[in-house]
Amino acid sequence: MSLLKSIPKIDKFINNKAFDGFSKELITKISKEIIEILRKDILDNKIDFINEDILIFKVLEKYNNLIEPSLQTVINATGIIVHTNLGRSLINKKSLKKAIEIATSYNNLEYDLIEGKRGERYSHIVKSLQNLTGCEDAIVVNNNASAVFLILNTFAKNKEVVVSRGELVEIGGSFRVPEVMAQSGAILKEIGTTNKTHLRDYENAINESTSMLMKVHKSNYSIEGFSSDVDFEDIVKIANQNNVIDYYDMGSGHMIDLPFNLSNKEPSILQIMKYNPSLLSFSGDKLLGSVQAGIIIGKKELISKIKKNQLLRMLRVDKITLSILEDNLNSYLKNELNDIPTLNMLFTSIETLEKRANTLKEKIQNICICEVIGSETLIGGGTTPNRKIPSIALTISFKDFKANKIEKLFRQNNLITRIENEKVLLDFRTIQENEIEQIANIISGVFN
Ligand SMILES: *Cc1c(COP(=O)(O)O)cnc(C)c1O
């Protein structure tokens, strides 16, 4: 009982010098919580003394935990370039600087400076997309998932959309094509089988309630062996002959041809545009290498219908997104592809990666055992399923530590690695040159 009497009084406790310079309101709130826990512990006979210094320590610890940013930078040493868990594409610092100017100042987001009247927020990226892709018109929404939803809802509500069974995919974050379609109000008309869909399947499926032939990028899986699907070029032809819309959800979509022969199975946006499609959509932050967004390009008449859908107001992007995206598209127009970090990483030569790996090796080889090896990685983000790209990695071992112990120690210091053949690997495909020093510091901190 006497212990209860010696519980510090809040009013006095919060005036302790240790709390000087901290928010009084937050210290008071946390102190009340900590003291309440103390009271319970006393009643449950869990403690038999009170140490005010420990209480102060607990309050400050909780305070600091609370105000520490939850969203932090990490070093991506997994080799996966478009890593959805690690924030997908990196934004160029220059683009972001421009966005800071726009966002911290009034701007012409929806204002036509020449006419002096209301303008359209999408106008800022339309010209670049027209020049780059030859599209008639374009629109941008929150992400590609919302682009898919908006398109289906605009053109296929209570109407049939023809999709191959081999393309009814689920991608990360519980985006499932059949479910998105149901929610949009569109009626799914499945055709073909899991492994094979033929042109005649599309032709046979079309009837008076058909609104659209849709192709979906397989994203995170591939079918090998006895399989075939129909090229989008042929789907466009059938759609035109039957007066229905063709639409390709490209998922990632890449503007230019990819290295390592990836483009022979994965045509670029520019290649697909040669077929004169009705509508295409793709992500802003996968291989395009920009900010989170969903980009829709295609026929003017169709885009203008999308603009009339009330849903667009719910899915619209803000000035920061538009500014970053405009700058990214300009990098393509100017052919300054080095300004796009995602492409930069993808196109870096093996020799350069090897040089960087050796630079790190020299810094840490007297701390742990490390070896530069040839490796393979994936682009990730459902861009080029099961297609390996060459890379260089540094393997790390230390004393008798198991790989998963090292991986965890690194991870808890924001260095994200992968384990292969019981060894921790730092893959240089995703390690930035300016991160090498930082990695060396983390490794020496962890092992010392
Ligand atoms: C990634 C992807 C989406 C979703 O795009 P987000 O930009 O992540 O919303 C939709 N469809 C396909 C085929 C995808 O690969």
XYZ file of C-alpha atoms and ligand atoms in Angstrom:
463
model
C 0.000 0.000 0.000
C 2.796 2.394 0.876
C 4.199 1.921 -2.623
C 0.984 3.291 -4.136
C 1.447 6.389 -2.028
C 4.891 6.999 -3.474
C 3.720 7.032 -7.092
C 4.954 10.366 -8.466
C 2.327 13.089 -8.813
C 1.867 13.946 -12.477
C 2.049 17.722 -12.010
C 5.396 17.452 -10.319
C 6.736 14.582 -12.414
C 6.322 16.392 -15.738
C 8.309 19.351 -14.473
C 11.452 17.256 -14.189
C 14.455 18.926 -15.853
C 14.867 15.830 -18.062
C 11.763 16.914 -19.969
C 13.008 20.426 -20.758
C 12.665 21.267 -24.414
C 10.070 18.558 -25.119
C 6.402 19.133 -25.874
C 4.684 19.554 -22.490
C 1.381 18.209 -23.835
C 2.907 15.026 -25.232
C 5.111 14.469 -22.149
C 2.029 14.823 -19.930
C 0.019 12.356 -22.010
C 2.793 9.751 -22.084
C 3.632 10.249 -18.399
C 0.014 9.555 -17.468
C 0.148 6.305 -19.466
C 3.463 5.196 -17.940
C 2.293 6.012 -14.413
C -0.970 4.175 -14.997
C 1.018 1.073 -15.988
C 3.105 1.526 -12.843
C -0.048 1.666 -10.698
C -1.351 -1.578 -12.224
C 2.010 -3.293 -11.744
C 2.016 -2.315 -8.087
C -1.516 -3.639 -7.594
C -0.539 -6.890 -9.336
C 2.510 -7.160 -7.052
C 4.774 -7.145 -10.089
C 7.170 -4.583 -8.626
C 8.323 -3.716 -5.148
C 10.092 -0.415 -5.666
C 9.737 2.770 -7.664
C 12.684 4.287 -9.482
C 11.838 7.710 -10.869
C 14.833 7.688 -13.234
C 13.517 4.536 -14.877
C 10.093 6.174 -15.265
C 11.671 9.220 -16.893
C 13.665 6.955 -19.198
C 10.477 5.107 -20.212
C 8.624 8.336 -20.930
C 11.451 9.660 -23.098
C 11.818 6.361 -24.897
C 8.126 6.331 -25.750
C 8.247 9.988 -26.751
C 11.152 9.426 -29.115
C 9.581 6.332 -30.610
C 6.460 8.303 -31.303
C 8.085 11.246 -33.055
C 10.680 9.239 -34.962
C 9.602 9.092 -38.607
C 8.128 5.715 -39.438
C 8.929 6.099 -43.131
C 12.700 5.848 -43.474
C 15.260 5.425 -46.209
C 16.753 1.973 -46.739
C 19.519 0.664 -48.935
C 18.144 -1.765 -51.488
C 20.823 -4.426 -51.923
C 18.345 -7.056 -53.110
C 19.027 -6.391 -56.791
C 15.280 -6.063 -57.475
C 14.998 -2.707 -59.241
C 11.234 -2.162 -59.080
C 10.768 -3.424 -55.526
C 7.200 -2.693 -54.460
C 7.967 -3.203 -50.741
C 10.857 -0.755 -50.966
C 9.021 2.045 -52.734
C 9.290 0.990 -56.403
C 10.944 3.539 -58.688
C 13.277 6.198 -57.368
C 12.485 9.741 -58.362
C 15.218 11.858 -59.823
C 16.312 14.573 -57.337
C 16.134 17.237 -60.049
C 12.505 16.340 -60.793
C 11.660 16.521 -57.134
C 13.363 19.920 -56.796
C 11.158 21.247 -59.530
C 8.122 19.740 -57.822
C 9.107 21.478 -54.574
C 9.035 24.830 -56.389
C 5.637 24.078 -57.876
C 4.152 22.748 -54.659
C 5.431 25.527 -52.415
C 4.209 28.240 -54.756
C 0.909 29.025 -56.469
C 0.948 27.585 -59.959
C -1.115 27.110 -63.110
C -2.388 23.643 -62.181
C -5.860 24.372 -63.544
C -5.353 27.773 -65.088
C -4.793 28.685 -68.702
C -2.255 31.508 -68.600
C -2.815 32.512 -72.231
C -6.606 32.642 -72.181
C -6.898 33.691 -68.554
C -9.531 31.092 -67.811
C -9.882 27.734 -66.157
C -7.471 25.149 -67.563
C -7.192 21.415 -67.265
C -4.773 19.737 -64.850
C -4.085 16.927 -67.313
C -2.974 19.357 -70.009
C 0.498 19.521 -68.453
C 1.413 16.013 -69.513
C -0.692 15.577 -72.655
C 1.714 17.336 -75.019
C 4.696 15.275 -73.888
C 2.765 12.027 -74.160
C 1.454 12.961 -77.611
C 4.950 13.723 -78.827
C 6.477 10.661 -77.255
C 3.884 8.038 -78.116
C 1.812 9.543 -80.920
C -1.347 9.166 -78.840
C -4.313 11.453 -79.520
C -4.949 12.225 -75.875
C -3.976 11.173 -72.359
C -5.061 11.310 -68.764
C -3.391 10.505 -65.440
C -4.911 8.993 -62.300
C -3.689 7.846 -58.893
C -2.190 4.528 -60.036
C -2.646 1.939 -62.755
C -5.133 -0.002 -60.628
C -7.425 3.036 -60.699
C -6.789 3.453 -64.428
C -8.077 -0.098 -65.002
C -11.080 0.524 -62.783
C -11.911 3.859 -64.395
C -11.711 2.477 -67.927
C -13.894 -0.534 -67.123
C -16.406 1.591 -65.271
C -16.592 4.178 -68.068
C -17.029 1.825 -71.003
C -18.153 -1.540 -69.706
C -20.626 -1.006 -66.881
C -23.270 -3.723 -67.316
C -21.549 -4.747 -70.530
C -19.237 -7.606 -71.375
C -15.455 -7.431 -71.385
C -13.658 -10.261 -73.134
C -10.481 -11.465 -71.359
C -8.336 -14.547 -71.867
C -8.388 -17.036 -68.951
C -4.594 -16.951 -69.041
C -4.674 -13.258 -68.134
C -7.056 -13.270 -65.169
C -4.149 -12.515 -62.888
C -3.734 -11.547 -59.284
C -0.916 -9.103 -58.726
C 0.496 -7.932 -55.380
C -1.652 -6.027 -52.923
C -4.764 -8.126 -53.673
C -5.438 -6.628 -57.098
C -7.333 -9.414 -58.894
C -8.584 -8.755 -62.393
C -11.931 -10.590 -62.012
C -12.703 -8.800 -58.735
C -11.717 -5.355 -59.989
C -13.956 -6.009 -62.968
C -16.903 -7.015 -60.791
C -16.517 -3.885 -58.656
C -16.361 -1.657 -61.715
C -19.703 -3.028 -62.878
C -18.250 -4.738 -65.944
C -19.253 -8.286 -66.817
C -16.328 -10.623 -67.315
C -16.495 -12.816 -70.398
C -13.729 -15.391 -69.985
C -12.359 -17.014 -73.093
C -9.830 -19.711 -73.932
C -8.113 -21.877 -71.351
C -5.387 -21.282 -68.800
C -2.599 -22.116 -71.227
C -4.095 -21.361 -74.644
C -6.285 -18.650 -76.077
C -6.821 -18.277 -79.831
C -7.916 -15.448 -82.055
C -11.156 -17.292 -82.823
C -11.952 -17.306 -79.086
C -12.120 -13.500 -79.209
C -14.175 -13.529 -82.408
C -16.645 -16.069 -81.046
C -17.099 -14.195 -77.771
C -18.266 -10.947 -79.344
C -22.010 -10.250 -79.190
C -24.272 -7.196 -78.884
C -23.411 -6.695 -75.189
C -19.666 -6.708 -75.766
C -18.038 -3.371 -75.046
C -14.374 -4.240 -74.989
C -11.624 -6.725 -75.746
C -9.132 -6.411 -72.934
C -5.603 -7.720 -72.716
C -3.870 -7.867 -69.333
C -0.125 -8.135 -68.893
C 0.649 -11.370 -67.054
C 2.801 -9.311 -64.739
C 4.193 -11.706 -62.167
C 3.915 -15.087 -63.811
C 4.573 -16.786 -67.113
C 3.333 -19.928 -68.786
C 5.989 -22.097 -70.362
C 5.528 -25.124 -72.593
C 2.294 -25.814 -74.493
C 0.851 -22.327 -74.402
C -0.119 -19.426 -76.606
C -1.925 -16.152 -76.375
C -3.076 -13.650 -78.952
C -0.894 -10.667 -79.850
C -2.441 -7.330 -79.029
C -2.029 -6.341 -82.689
C -4.586 -9.006 -83.658
C -6.906 -8.092 -80.807
C -6.934 -4.482 -82.094
C -7.867 -5.726 -85.583
C -10.755 -7.867 -84.320
C -11.977 -5.010 -82.136
C -11.969 -2.615 -85.098
C -13.802 -5.088 -87.336
C -16.510 -5.502 -84.688
C -16.736 -1.899 -83.573
C -15.761 -2.572 -79.967
C -12.985 -1.026 -77.867
C -9.592 -2.662 -77.471
C -7.695 -2.018 -74.248
C -4.339 -3.259 -73.034
C -3.533 -3.023 -69.320
C 0.225 -3.081 -69.808
C 0.955 -3.098 -66.094
C 4.456 -1.723 -65.966
C 4.817 -0.582 -69.528
C 8.201 0.688 -70.689
C 8.693 3.537 -73.103
C 11.860 2.271 -74.760
C 13.340 -1.131 -75.578
C 14.855 -2.970 -72.615
C 18.394 -4.388 -72.481
C 19.340 -8.090 -72.205
C 16.911 -9.039 -75.000
C 14.002 -8.443 -72.631
C 12.072 -6.564 -75.295
C 11.621 -9.479 -77.668
C 8.971 -10.854 -75.316
C 7.974 -7.530 -73.817
C 7.118 -4.932 -76.483
C 7.460 -1.308 -75.405
C 4.666 1.251 -75.280
C 6.048 2.739 -78.505
C 5.885 -0.649 -80.251
C 2.306 -1.222 -79.058
C 1.274 2.277 -80.217
C 2.096 1.247 -83.809
C -1.085 -0.867 -83.756
C -3.169 2.271 -83.182
C -4.958 0.924 -80.109
C -8.098 2.413 -78.543
C -6.683 2.562 -75.013
C -3.514 1.626 -73.115
C -2.763 2.043 -69.455
C 0.428 1.630 -67.454
C 2.015 2.527 -64.108
C 4.038 5.664 -63.477
C 6.375 4.063 -60.963
C 7.316 0.760 -62.554
C 9.600 0.770 -65.607
C 8.557 4.257 -66.653
C 10.654 5.205 -63.645
C 8.614 8.035 -62.219
C 6.084 8.777 -59.520
C 3.079 6.653 -58.479
C 0.438 7.229 -61.137
C -1.716 5.460 -63.687
C -1.350 6.768 -67.217
C -4.034 6.263 -69.824
C -3.301 7.049 -73.472
C -5.413 6.501 -76.562
C -8.171 7.859 -78.780
C -9.371 11.386 -78.071
C -13.036 10.480 -78.241
C -12.593 7.771 -75.589
C -10.416 9.869 -73.279
C -13.037 12.610 -73.375
C -15.649 10.098 -72.195
C -13.346 9.118 -69.323
C -13.061 12.798 -68.418
C -16.821 12.928 -67.960
C -16.863 10.047 -65.461
C -17.466 11.340 -61.910
C -14.994 8.736 -60.665
C -12.134 10.709 -62.180
C -12.629 13.340 -59.476
C -11.959 10.654 -56.832
C -8.890 9.273 -58.574
C -7.232 12.507 -59.635
C -3.572 13.284 -59.042
C -2.165 16.399 -57.459
C 0.357 18.998 -58.601
C 3.348 17.172 -57.100
C 2.614 14.040 -59.100
C 1.997 15.990 -62.293
C 5.155 18.019 -61.904
C 7.350 14.958 -61.345
C 5.702 13.069 -64.179
C 6.059 15.978 -66.588
C 9.764 16.152 -65.824
C 10.156 12.388 -66.292
C 8.417 12.522 -69.682
C 10.686 15.407 -70.664
C 13.712 13.226 -69.918
C 12.376 10.754 -72.490
C 11.702 13.556 -74.987
C 15.204 14.937 -74.576
C 16.605 11.403 -74.619
C 18.315 12.039 -71.287
C 17.659 8.574 -69.976
C 20.410 8.807 -67.364
C 18.046 11.089 -65.482
C 15.702 8.149 -64.894
C 17.142 6.155 -61.965
C 15.187 2.969 -62.754
C 16.548 2.838 -66.312
C 19.975 3.898 -65.146
C 20.172 0.896 -62.822
C 18.820 -1.440 -65.475
C 21.324 -0.306 -68.099
C 24.447 -0.135 -65.904
C 27.162 -2.363 -67.364
C 28.486 -5.434 -65.565
C 31.968 -3.850 -65.559
C 30.701 -0.823 -63.643
C 28.862 -3.022 -61.151
C 32.011 -5.075 -60.677
C 34.064 -1.946 -60.026
C 31.585 -0.790 -57.384
C 31.546 -4.219 -55.737
C 35.347 -4.184 -55.539
C 35.315 -0.688 -54.039
C 33.110 -1.967 -51.224
C 35.119 -5.155 -50.885
C 38.300 -3.175 -50.275
C 36.606 -1.225 -47.519
C 35.285 -4.227 -45.597
C 37.531 -7.188 -46.371
C 39.392 -6.915 -43.080
C 36.113 -6.932 -41.142
C 34.388 -9.939 -42.726
C 34.830 -12.523 -45.457
C 33.542 -11.231 -48.791
C 33.738 -12.262 -52.397
C 32.642 -10.622 -55.655
C 30.529 -13.028 -57.713
C 28.478 -13.003 -60.895
C 24.778 -13.110 -60.100
C 21.308 -12.860 -61.586
C 18.411 -10.716 -60.521
C 14.920 -9.665 -61.627
C 13.530 -6.265 -62.496
C 10.576 -6.973 -60.200
C 7.268 -5.169 -59.761
C 5.566 -7.599 -62.128
C 7.416 -6.099 -65.081
C 9.121 -8.972 -66.879
C 8.018 -12.210 -65.169
C 10.715 -14.847 -64.707
C 13.194 -13.000 -66.903
C 16.610 -12.969 -65.246
C 19.070 -10.162 -65.812
C 22.812 -10.382 -65.113
C 24.285 -8.683 -62.089
C 27.234 -8.605 -59.701
C 27.021 -9.357 -55.996
C 29.254 -9.327 -52.955
C 28.795 -12.301 -50.618
C 29.245 -11.606 -46.927
C 30.105 -14.077 -44.180
C 31.268 -13.482 -40.630
C 32.618 -16.018 -38.136
C 30.055 -18.790 -37.653
C 27.068 -16.448 -38.107
C 24.213 -18.010 -40.095
C 23.087 -16.112 -43.204
C 19.674 -15.284 -41.742
C 21.303 -13.797 -38.654
C 23.476 -11.515 -40.783
C 20.530 -10.625 -42.995
C 18.535 -9.635 -39.901
C 21.343 -7.569 -38.400
C 21.758 -5.710 -41.691
C 18.005 -5.273 -42.082
C 17.689 -3.743 -38.630
C 20.200 -1.168 -39.834
C 18.113 -0.456 -42.948
C 20.357 -2.460 -45.279
C 18.118 -4.897 -47.156
C 19.886 -7.912 -48.663
C 18.987 -11.324 -50.014
C 20.142 -14.832 -49.135
C 21.290 -17.283 -51.795
C 22.985 -20.647 -51.207
C 23.124 -19.954 -47.445
C 25.026 -16.727 -48.074
C 24.068 -13.092 -47.663
C 24.378 -11.232 -50.948
C 24.672 -7.532 -51.656
C 23.473 -7.155 -55.247
C 24.999 -4.161 -56.997
C 22.242 -3.814 -59.606
C 20.343 -1.657 -57.084
C 23.159 -0.202 -54.996
C 23.832 3.457 -55.772
C 27.418 4.586 -56.017
C 26.957 7.068 -53.176
C 25.686 4.306 -50.877
C 28.930 2.307 -50.834
C 30.486 4.306 -47.993
C 27.256 4.042 -46.003
C 27.130 0.255 -46.488
C 30.736 -0.074 -45.321
C 29.825 1.864 -42.176
C 26.783 -0.306 -41.478
C 28.782 -3.494 -41.930
C 31.611 -2.371 -39.692
C 29.093 -1.182 -37.094
C 27.260 -4.520 -37.142
C 30.347 -6.773 -36.938
C 32.347 -4.704 -34.467
C 1.132 -3.356 -61.522
C -0.050 -3.672 -62.327
C -1.290 -3.050 -62.077
C -1.465 -2.065 -60.965
O -0.701 -0.939 -61.161
P -0.416 0.042 -59.930
O 0.278 1.194 -60.551
O 0.407 -0.734 -58.967
O -1.731 0.402 -59.350
C -2.367 -3.378 -62.862
N -2.244 -4.304 -63.829
C -1.077 -4.926 -64.102
C -1.021 -5.932 -65.203
C 0.052 -4.632 -63.349
O 1.210 -5.246 -63.600
